[in-house]
């Protein structure tokens, strides 16, 4: 289950209904996983006030959960995207706390839980995804202790000093602890969660395990989770650890080998006037993505005369997102003012500095863009993982291209051979861009080969198999649950100010 289904309803009813692929990394990652498995996907069809019977799309069985216009406003735009989203992304934008939003969040989580309860077979696995549905695991466990319940958080989990702002911080932790396994993107996220559990509940944690104290009367003790007595108190063990998500790397390799897509990549460069260097940014238009920071660095390099807009082109795809939330509408204005200022000051006829596209594109076009781009810019201020970074790497079957990657994106834990940057440090970011542009091919290929090795061997199929394996494994202490994340080595390059 996830807030959104993999397809959003656009228009029409019944057999005339028109659907399009939903935005975001969650859908991109889970789609191939669900296609390969037998199961149903429960989620919202992306439009208020529409009700659909279950249906099948591209080999996946879907169960739509309806939301009213009021719920879209209070649960989705409000509590999910104007309270939890900024809070979990280190308060880059100030979160708003409204009791009526919290009411709607509880009500909608209950509806999602009921939808799962209606279809889950005895002892079924229910895998709940992301911050919009954090109360669902407990709702499921209270109703059906036979279920095996997993939760995966696609976004960061903040340090306790930030998390503790949330007026409903205990209820959210309780909701999550209803799961058998709570998965996070980074080691730091799992650590932050365990600290919040200790601070709020005083439960004992040992490594990745949390001992949730149970009431003797709880029915679940007699079922799958035979409570172990610790210090005389019965407990249920919850595994909380990182499972860094990935992409369907083979699919991107296949697309990158398609002659039509390769021809399109060439065409894109021609359409842009064959710049010496093509740089690319691809993001949902979100304040967490650091779009303004990368534009500032790029604009200053044009101003400093390091290159001209004829020599270096920047394509920024910023797909529309959460447009009715004020912080997003404001960001759009800021980004668009910035683009027009930079272009006004530094464009040459036929060579705008920044090619800004406020549109979403099909995957084929994205791969063509990845193939065309010499430098990929991922400068998120905070990001759970950032799958665009992995998509770029998987698409570069020619082993070429430079990835500039924010150390605040989850992907930085794995993709150590990227040029790692602190996007707040504009001089450091400028230095990384210059390094990327001037990097000799040998170094580019050495780095890209190492990046590809990681992405190709740790794809989304492996991610889901690892998670599901941990979920069905009775013994959470099993060594098979050990982590496989590269040790934090010395940074290959540090563009920090000091
Ligand atoms: O992982 C972050 C996430 O919020 C997903 O839950 C979601 O599918 C994606 O980003 C896109 O966001 P939205 O569904 O709000 O458009």
Coordinates of C-alpha atoms and ligand atoms in Angstrom, one line a residue, residues 3-4 23-27 76 81 85 130-132 154-155 284 321-322, ligand 1:
X3 CA -0.6 6.9 -0.8
X4 CA -0.7 6.9 -4.6
X23 CA 5.1 11.1 -10.3
X24 CA 7.9 10.3 -7.9
X25 CA 10.5 7.8 -7.0
X26 CA 8.2 5.5 -5.0
X27 CA 6.2 4.5 -8.0
X76 CA -2.5 14.9 1.5
X81 CA 3.0 17.6 2.6
X85 CA 7.3 16.5 4.6
X130 CA 5.9 6.0 3.2
X131 CA 5.1 8.8 5.5
X132 CA 1.5 9.3 4.4
X154 CA 11.0 6.5 1.5
X155 CA 12.0 9.9 3.0
X284 CA 10.1 17.2 -8.9
X321 CA 4.4 18.7 -7.9
X322 CA 1.9 19.5 -5.0
Ligands
LIG1 O1 8.9 9.2 -1.7 C1 8.4 10.5 -1.7 C2 7.0 10.7 -2.3 O2 6.3 11.5 -1.5 C3 6.3 9.4 -2.5 O3 5.5 9.0 -1.5 C4 5.4 9.9 -3.7 O4 4.9 8.9 -4.4 C5 6.3 10.8 -4.5 O5 7.2 11.3 -3.5 C6 5.6 11.9 -5.2 O6 4.9 12.7 -4.4 P1 3.3 13.0 -4.5 O7 2.7 11.7 -4.5 O8 3.0 13.9 -3.4 O9 3.2 13.6 -5.9

